[in-house]
Tab-separated table of C-alpha atoms in Angstrom:
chain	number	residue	atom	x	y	z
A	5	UNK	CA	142.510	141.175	374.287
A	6	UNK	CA	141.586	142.117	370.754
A	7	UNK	CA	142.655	145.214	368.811
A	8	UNK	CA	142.079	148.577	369.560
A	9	UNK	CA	138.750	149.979	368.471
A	10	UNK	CA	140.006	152.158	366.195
A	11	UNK	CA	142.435	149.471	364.802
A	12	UNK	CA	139.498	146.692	364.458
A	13	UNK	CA	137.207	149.386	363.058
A	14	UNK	CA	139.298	150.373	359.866
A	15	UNK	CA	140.219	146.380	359.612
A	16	UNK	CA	136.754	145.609	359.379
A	17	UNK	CA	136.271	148.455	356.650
A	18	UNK	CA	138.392	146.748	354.816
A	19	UNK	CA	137.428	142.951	354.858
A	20	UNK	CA	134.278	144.252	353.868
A	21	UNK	CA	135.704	145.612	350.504
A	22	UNK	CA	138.297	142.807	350.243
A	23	UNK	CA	135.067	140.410	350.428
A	24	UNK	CA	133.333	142.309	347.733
A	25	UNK	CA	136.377	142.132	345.388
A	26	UNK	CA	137.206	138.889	346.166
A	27	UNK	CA	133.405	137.651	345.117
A	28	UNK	CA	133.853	139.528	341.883
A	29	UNK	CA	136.238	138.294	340.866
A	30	UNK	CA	135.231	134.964	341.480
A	31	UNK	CA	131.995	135.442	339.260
A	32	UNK	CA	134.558	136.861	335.981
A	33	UNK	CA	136.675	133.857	336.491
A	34	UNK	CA	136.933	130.889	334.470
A	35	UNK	CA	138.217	128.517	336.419
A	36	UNK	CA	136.047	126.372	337.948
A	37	UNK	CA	138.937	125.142	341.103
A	38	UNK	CA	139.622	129.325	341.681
A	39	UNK	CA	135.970	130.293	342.529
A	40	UNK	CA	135.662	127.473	345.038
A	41	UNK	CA	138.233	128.396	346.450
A	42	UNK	CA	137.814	131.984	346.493
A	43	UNK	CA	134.595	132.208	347.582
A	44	UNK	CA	136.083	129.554	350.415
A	45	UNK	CA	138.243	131.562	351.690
A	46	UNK	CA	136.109	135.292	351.240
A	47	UNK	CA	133.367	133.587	353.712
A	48	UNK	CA	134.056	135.229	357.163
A	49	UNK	CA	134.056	131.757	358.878
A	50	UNK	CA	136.983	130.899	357.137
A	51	UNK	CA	138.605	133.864	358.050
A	52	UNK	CA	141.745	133.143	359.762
A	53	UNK	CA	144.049	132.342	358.125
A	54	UNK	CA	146.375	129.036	358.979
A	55	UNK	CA	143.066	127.726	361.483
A	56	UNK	CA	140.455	125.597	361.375
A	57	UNK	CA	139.381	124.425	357.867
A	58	UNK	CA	140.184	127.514	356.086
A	59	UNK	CA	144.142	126.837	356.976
A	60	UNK	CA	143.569	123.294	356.035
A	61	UNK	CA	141.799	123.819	352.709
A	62	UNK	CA	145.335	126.461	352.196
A	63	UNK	CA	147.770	123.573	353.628
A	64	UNK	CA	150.021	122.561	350.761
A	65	UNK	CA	149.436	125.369	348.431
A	66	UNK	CA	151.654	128.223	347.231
A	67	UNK	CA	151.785	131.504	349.413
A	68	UNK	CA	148.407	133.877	348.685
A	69	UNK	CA	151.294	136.620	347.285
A	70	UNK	CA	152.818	134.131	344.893
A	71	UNK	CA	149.459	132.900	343.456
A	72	UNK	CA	148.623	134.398	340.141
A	73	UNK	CA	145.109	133.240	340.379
A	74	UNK	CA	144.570	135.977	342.729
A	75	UNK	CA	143.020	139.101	342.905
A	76	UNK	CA	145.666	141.528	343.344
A	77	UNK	CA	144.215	144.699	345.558
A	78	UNK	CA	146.829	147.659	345.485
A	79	UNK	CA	146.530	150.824	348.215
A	80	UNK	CA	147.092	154.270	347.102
A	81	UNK	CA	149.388	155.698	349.648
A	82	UNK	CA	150.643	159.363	350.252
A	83	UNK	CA	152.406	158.929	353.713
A	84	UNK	CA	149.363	160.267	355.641
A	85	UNK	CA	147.749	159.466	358.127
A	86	UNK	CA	144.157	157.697	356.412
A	87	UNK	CA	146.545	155.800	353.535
A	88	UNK	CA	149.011	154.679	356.527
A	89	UNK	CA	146.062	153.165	358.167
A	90	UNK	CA	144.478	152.498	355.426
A	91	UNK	CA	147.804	150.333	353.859
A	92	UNK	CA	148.307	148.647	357.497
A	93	UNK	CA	144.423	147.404	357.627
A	94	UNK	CA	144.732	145.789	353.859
A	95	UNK	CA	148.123	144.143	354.859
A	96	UNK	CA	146.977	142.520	357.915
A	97	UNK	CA	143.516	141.579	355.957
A	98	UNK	CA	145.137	140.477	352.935
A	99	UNK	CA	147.361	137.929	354.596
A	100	UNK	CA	144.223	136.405	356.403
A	101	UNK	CA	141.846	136.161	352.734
A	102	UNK	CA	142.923	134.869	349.106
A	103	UNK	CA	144.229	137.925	347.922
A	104	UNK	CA	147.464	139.530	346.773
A	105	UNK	CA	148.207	143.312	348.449
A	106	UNK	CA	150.429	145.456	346.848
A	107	UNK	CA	151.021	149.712	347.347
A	108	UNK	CA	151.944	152.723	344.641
A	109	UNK	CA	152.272	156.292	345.806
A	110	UNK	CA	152.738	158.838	343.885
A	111	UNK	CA	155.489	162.092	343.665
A	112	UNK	CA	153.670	164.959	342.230
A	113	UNK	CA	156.922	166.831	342.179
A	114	UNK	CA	155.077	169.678	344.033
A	115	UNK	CA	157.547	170.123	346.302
A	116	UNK	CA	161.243	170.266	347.293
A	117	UNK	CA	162.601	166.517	348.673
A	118	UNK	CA	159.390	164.645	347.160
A	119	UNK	CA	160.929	162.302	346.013
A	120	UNK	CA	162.708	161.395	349.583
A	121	UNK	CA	158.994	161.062	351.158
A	122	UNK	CA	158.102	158.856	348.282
A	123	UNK	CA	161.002	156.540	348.924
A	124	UNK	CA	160.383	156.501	352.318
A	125	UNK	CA	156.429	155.804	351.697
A	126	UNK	CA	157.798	153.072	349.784
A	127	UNK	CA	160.199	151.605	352.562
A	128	UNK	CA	157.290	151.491	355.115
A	129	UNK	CA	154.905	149.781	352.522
A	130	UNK	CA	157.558	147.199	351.833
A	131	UNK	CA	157.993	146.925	355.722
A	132	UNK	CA	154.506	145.563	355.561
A	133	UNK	CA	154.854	142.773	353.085
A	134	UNK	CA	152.828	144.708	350.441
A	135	UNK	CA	153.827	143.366	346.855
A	136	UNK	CA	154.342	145.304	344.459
A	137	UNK	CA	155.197	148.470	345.585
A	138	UNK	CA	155.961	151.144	343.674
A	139	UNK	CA	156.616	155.125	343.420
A	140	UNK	CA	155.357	156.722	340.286
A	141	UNK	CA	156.435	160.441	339.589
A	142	UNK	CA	153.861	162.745	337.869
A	143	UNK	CA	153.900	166.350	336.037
A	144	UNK	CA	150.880	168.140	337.592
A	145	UNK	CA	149.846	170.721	334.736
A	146	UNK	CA	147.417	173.642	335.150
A	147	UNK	CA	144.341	173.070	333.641
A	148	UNK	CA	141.400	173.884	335.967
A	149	UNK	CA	143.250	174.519	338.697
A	150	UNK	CA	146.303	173.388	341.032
A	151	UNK	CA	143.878	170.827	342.960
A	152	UNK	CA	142.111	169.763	340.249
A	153	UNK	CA	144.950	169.177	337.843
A	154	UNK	CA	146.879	167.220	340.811
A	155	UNK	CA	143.906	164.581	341.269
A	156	UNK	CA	143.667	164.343	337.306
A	157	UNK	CA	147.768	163.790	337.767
A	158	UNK	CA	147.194	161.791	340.318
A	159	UNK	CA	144.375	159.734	338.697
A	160	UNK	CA	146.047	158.643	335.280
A	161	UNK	CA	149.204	157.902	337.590
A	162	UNK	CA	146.752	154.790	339.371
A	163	UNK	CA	145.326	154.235	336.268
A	164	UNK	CA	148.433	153.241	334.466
A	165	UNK	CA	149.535	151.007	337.352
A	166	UNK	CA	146.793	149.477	338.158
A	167	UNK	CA	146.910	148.377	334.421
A	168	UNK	CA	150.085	147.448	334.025
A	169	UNK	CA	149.963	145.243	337.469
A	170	UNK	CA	146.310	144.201	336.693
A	171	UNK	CA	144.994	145.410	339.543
A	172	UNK	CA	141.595	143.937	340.466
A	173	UNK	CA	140.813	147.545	342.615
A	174	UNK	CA	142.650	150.237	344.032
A	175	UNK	CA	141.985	151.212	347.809
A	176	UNK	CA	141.794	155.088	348.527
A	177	UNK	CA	141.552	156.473	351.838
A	178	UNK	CA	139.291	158.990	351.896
A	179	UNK	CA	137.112	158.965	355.281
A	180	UNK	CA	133.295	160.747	356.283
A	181	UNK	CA	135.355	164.340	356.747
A	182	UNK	CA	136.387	163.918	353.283
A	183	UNK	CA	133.107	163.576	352.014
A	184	UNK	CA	131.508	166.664	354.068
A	185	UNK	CA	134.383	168.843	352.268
A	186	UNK	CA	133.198	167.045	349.315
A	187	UNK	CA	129.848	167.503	349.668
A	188	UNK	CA	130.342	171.503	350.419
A	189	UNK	CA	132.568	172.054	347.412
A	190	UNK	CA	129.779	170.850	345.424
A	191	UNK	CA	127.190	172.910	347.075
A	192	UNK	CA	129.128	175.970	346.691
A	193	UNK	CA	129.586	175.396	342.971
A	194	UNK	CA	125.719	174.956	342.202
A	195	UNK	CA	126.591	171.964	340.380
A	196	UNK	CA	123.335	169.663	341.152
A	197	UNK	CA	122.466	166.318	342.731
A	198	UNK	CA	125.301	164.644	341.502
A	199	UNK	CA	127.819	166.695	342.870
A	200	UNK	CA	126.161	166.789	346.248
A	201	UNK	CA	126.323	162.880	345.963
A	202	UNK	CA	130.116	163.247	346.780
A	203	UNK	CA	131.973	160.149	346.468
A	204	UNK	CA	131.076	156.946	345.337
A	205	UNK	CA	132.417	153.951	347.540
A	206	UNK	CA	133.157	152.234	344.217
A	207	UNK	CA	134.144	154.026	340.843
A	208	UNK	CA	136.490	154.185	337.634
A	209	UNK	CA	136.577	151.270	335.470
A	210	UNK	CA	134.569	148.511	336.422
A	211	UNK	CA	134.778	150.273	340.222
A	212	UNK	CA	138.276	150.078	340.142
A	213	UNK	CA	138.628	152.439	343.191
A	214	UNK	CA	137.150	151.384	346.476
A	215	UNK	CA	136.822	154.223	350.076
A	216	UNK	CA	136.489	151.692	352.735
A	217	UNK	CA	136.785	154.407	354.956
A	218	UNK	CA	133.479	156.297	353.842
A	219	UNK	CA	131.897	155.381	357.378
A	220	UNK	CA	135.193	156.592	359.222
A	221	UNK	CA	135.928	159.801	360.327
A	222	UNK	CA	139.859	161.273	360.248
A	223	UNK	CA	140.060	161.018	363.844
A	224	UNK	CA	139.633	157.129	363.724
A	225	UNK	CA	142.224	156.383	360.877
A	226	UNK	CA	145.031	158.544	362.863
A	227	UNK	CA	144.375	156.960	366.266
A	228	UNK	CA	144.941	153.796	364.140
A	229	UNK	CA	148.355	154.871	363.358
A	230	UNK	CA	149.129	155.786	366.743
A	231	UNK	CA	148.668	152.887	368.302
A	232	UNK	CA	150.108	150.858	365.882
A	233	UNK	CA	153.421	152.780	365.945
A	234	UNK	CA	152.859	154.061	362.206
A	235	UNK	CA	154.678	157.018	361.040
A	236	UNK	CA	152.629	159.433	358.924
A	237	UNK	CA	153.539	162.275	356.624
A	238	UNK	CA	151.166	165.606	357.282
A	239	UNK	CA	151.075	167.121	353.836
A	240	UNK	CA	151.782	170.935	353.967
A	241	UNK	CA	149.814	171.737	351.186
A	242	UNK	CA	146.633	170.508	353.612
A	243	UNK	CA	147.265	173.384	355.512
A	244	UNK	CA	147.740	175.732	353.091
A	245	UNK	CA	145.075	178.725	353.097
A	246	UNK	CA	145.912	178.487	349.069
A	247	UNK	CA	143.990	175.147	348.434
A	248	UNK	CA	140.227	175.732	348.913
A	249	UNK	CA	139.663	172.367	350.675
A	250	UNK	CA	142.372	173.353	352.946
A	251	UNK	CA	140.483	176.331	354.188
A	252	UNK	CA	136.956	174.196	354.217
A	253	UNK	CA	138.635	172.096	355.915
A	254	UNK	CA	140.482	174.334	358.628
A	255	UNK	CA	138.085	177.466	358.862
A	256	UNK	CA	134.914	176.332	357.147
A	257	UNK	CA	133.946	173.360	358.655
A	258	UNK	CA	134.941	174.381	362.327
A	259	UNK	CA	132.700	177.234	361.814
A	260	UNK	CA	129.752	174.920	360.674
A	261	UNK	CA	130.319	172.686	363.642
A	262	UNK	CA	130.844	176.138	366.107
A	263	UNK	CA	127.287	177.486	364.701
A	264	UNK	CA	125.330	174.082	363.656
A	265	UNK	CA	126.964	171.251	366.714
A	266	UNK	CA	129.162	168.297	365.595
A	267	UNK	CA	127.084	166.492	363.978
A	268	UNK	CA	127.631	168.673	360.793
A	269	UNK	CA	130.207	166.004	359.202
A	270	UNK	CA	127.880	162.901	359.713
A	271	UNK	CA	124.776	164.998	358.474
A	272	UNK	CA	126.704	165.991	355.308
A	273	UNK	CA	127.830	162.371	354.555
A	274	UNK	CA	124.408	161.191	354.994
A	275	UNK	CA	123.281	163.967	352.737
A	276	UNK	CA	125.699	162.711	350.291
A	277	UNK	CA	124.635	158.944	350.192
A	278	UNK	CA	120.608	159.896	350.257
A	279	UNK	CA	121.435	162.226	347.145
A	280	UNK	CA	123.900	159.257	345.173
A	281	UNK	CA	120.296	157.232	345.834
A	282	UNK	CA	118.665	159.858	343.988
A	283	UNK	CA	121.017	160.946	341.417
A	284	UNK	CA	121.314	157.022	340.257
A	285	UNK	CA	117.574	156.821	340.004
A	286	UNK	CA	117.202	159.503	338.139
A	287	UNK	CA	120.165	158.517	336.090
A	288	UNK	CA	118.413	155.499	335.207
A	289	UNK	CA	115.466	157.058	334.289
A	290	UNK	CA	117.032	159.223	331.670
A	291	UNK	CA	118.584	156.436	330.311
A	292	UNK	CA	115.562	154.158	329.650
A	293	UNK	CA	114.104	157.523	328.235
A	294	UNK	CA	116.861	158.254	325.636
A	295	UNK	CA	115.533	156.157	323.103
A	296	UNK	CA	111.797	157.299	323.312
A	297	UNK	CA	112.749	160.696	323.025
A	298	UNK	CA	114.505	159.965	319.585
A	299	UNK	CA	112.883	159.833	315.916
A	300	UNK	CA	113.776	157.268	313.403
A	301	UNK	CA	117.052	158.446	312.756
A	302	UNK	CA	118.092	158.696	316.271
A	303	UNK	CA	118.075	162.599	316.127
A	304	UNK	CA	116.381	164.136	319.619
A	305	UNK	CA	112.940	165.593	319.297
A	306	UNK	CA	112.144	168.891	320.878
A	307	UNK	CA	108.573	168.279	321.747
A	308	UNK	CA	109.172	164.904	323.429
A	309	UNK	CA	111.978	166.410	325.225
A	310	UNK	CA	109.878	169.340	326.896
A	311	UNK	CA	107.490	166.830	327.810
A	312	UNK	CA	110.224	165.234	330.251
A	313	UNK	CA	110.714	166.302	333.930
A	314	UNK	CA	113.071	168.959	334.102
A	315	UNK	CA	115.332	166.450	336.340
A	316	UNK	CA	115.715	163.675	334.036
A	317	UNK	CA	115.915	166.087	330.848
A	318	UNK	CA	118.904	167.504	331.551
A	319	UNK	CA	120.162	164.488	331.533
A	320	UNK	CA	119.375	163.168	328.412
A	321	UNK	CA	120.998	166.306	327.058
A	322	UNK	CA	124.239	165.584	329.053
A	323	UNK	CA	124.554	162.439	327.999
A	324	UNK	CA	124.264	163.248	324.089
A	325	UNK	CA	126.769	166.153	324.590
A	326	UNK	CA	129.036	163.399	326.297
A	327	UNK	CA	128.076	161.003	323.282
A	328	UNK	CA	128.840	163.836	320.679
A	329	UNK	CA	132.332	164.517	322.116
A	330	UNK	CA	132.116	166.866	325.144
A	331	UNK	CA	134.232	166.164	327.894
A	332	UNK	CA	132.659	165.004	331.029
A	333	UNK	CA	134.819	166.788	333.385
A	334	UNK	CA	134.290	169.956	331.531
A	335	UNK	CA	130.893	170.116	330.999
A	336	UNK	CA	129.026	171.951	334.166
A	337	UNK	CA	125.378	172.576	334.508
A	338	UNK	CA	125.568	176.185	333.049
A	339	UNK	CA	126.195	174.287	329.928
A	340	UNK	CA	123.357	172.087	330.480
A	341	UNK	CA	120.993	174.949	331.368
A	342	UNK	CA	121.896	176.573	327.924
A	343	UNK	CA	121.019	173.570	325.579
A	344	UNK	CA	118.112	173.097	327.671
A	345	UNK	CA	116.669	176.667	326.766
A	346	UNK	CA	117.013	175.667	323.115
A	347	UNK	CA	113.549	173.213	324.336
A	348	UNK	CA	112.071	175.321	327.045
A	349	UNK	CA	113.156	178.616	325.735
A	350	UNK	CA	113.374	178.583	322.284
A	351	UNK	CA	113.201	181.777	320.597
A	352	UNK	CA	115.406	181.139	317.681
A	353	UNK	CA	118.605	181.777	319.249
A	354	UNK	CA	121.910	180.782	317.760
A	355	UNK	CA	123.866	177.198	318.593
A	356	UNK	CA	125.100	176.613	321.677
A	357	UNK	CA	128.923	176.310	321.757
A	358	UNK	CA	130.582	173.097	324.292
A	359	UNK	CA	133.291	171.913	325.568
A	360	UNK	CA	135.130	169.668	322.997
A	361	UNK	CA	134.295	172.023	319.973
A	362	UNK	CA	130.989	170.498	320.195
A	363	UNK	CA	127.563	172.626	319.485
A	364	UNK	CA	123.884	172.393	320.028
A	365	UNK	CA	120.932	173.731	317.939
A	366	UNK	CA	117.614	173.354	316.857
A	367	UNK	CA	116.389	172.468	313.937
A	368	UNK	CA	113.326	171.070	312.270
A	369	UNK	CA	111.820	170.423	315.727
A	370	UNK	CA	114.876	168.587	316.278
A	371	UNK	CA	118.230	169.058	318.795
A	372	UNK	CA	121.447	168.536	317.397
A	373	UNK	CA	124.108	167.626	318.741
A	374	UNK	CA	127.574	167.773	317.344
A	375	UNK	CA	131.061	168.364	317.004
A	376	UNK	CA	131.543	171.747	314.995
């Protein structure tokens, strides 16, 4: 009898992603003995580990975890329930493929005895062979908000240890209800295609962070831990009518689902991948256009500008402000929609002020953009 369904379904998840890494890094190698054998042992046929050819080719050589020649894959782990199964699925995987599986959670100090559920996080990580594991301890400031200065906490916390380990990607377990919420948020901001995109599966540096659980809905990763015995941590703070996710998540949502049926999650992260599509298209677009929109001395012209959809535009514009110095994070459409009146609009108003102390204004039929 094979695993439980919910079990072989966030396994599966992840040998897809382990696959993907695992032919990556095979093409940035350059040794020619570690891609054979790589790519050997990432072929599904060659699966199980310790049978058939695949635990042939293996007999003789070093154990996958002591092998510096490969990929190490770490999983971001809180204590709940999607990291838990999430950290379970990438041990067993990892012990069947050519690659190294290691665990860091991290204390945001938010709350009294953190640091006891971050040792304990760490105990059950070691308890499944992961190596390295670590805890890292963060100071969560204020800036834009207690949710959004946790994730940047939590962010630069991975960052730095994926680094420092040389971590070839970092497994998150965000799952299909995380991307409605996503999805929502983004809606209810007004921020545009690319917010509605939610989350990629791959992103950071070089797609550092991989969501193999994209496709899997919250429901799927906690039966996982039942039956497997796991013991989870239920964040308070996810309850907590404070957090706006918490209360999309608790009041929003269920009304959705109450007024729309229960598809409302799956329709959402749909929404989100069909818009991603989109959003990268037009991304593309604006890119190739960048440099035809530009005079001789690379400033922007006005006229060729206007003459661009609306769509692809804007982002030109975004991308100089990011160029000249604006933060990416802190630069929201409204910002956008300003410097883009200077071309549609223009009726000699004054420079536009941005994030990063950088400004926008016309002059000479041209758009500059600079730090003031």
């Amino acid at each position: 009898m094979g695993p439980h369904p919910a079990v072989a379904a966030i396994r599966l998840a992840v040998r897809r992603v382990l696959h993907d890494v695992l032919n990556e890094f095979a093409e940035h190698t350059d040794h020619d003995g570690h891609i054979a054998h790589t790519e050997r042992a990432s072929r599904p046929e060659f699966a199980e580990a310790g049978t058939g050819r695949c635990g042939a080719a293996l007999a003789g050589r070093p154990a996958l975890a002591e092998r510096p020649d490969t990929p190490l894959v770490l999983v971001a782990c809180s204590g709940g329930a999607d990291s838990m199964a999430l950290a379970s699925a990438l041990a067993f995987e990892a012990r069947k493929l050519a690659v190294r599986a290691g665990g860091i959670t991290v204390d945001h100090n938010l709350q009294d005895g953190s640091d006891v559920r971050a040792a304990e996080v760490v105990a059950r990580l070691r308890g499944m062979r992961l190596d390295p594991v670590e805890a890292v301890a963060v100071h969560v400031g204020s800036e834009g908000g207690p949710e959004a200065a946790a994730r940047d906490a939590r962010y630069a916390a991975l960052d730095a240890a994926a680094e420092r380990h040389g971590a070839a990607a970092v497994l998150l377990g965000h799952t299909r209800d995380d991307q409605a919420e996503t999805v929502l948020l983004g809606l209810a901001r007004g921020s545009g295609i690319r917010s509605l995109s939610g989350m990629a599966a791959a992103s950071g540096p070089a797609g550092r962070y991989r969501r193999p659980f994209l496709q899997l809905d919250r429901q799927t990763a906690r039966k996982a831990c039942l039956v497997q015995s796991l013991p989870v941590w239920d964040d308070p703070h996810n309850i907590d009518p404070a957090y706006t996710r918490s209360r999309l998540r608790h009041e929003g949502l269920p009304a959705l689902e109450k007024a729309l049926g229960k598809g409302v999650v799956g329709a959402l992260a749909r929404t989100a991948q069909l818009s991603r599509d989109d959003a990268d298209a037009l991304d593309t677009w604006a890119a190739e256009a960048d440099s035809a929109v530009r005079d001789d001395a690379g400033q922007l012209e006005c006229a060729k500008l206007y003459a661009l959809p609306p769509a692809v535009r804007r982002r030109v514009l975004r991308r100089a402000a990011v160029e000249a110095g604006a933060p990416a994070g802190s630069l929201f459409a409204r910002h956008i929609e300003e410097v883009d009146r200077l071309i549609t609009g223009w009726r000699g108003q004054q420079a536009i002020n941005l994030p990063g102390r950088v400004e926008a204004r016309r002059q000479g039929g041209r758009l500059v953009i600079r730090q003031s």
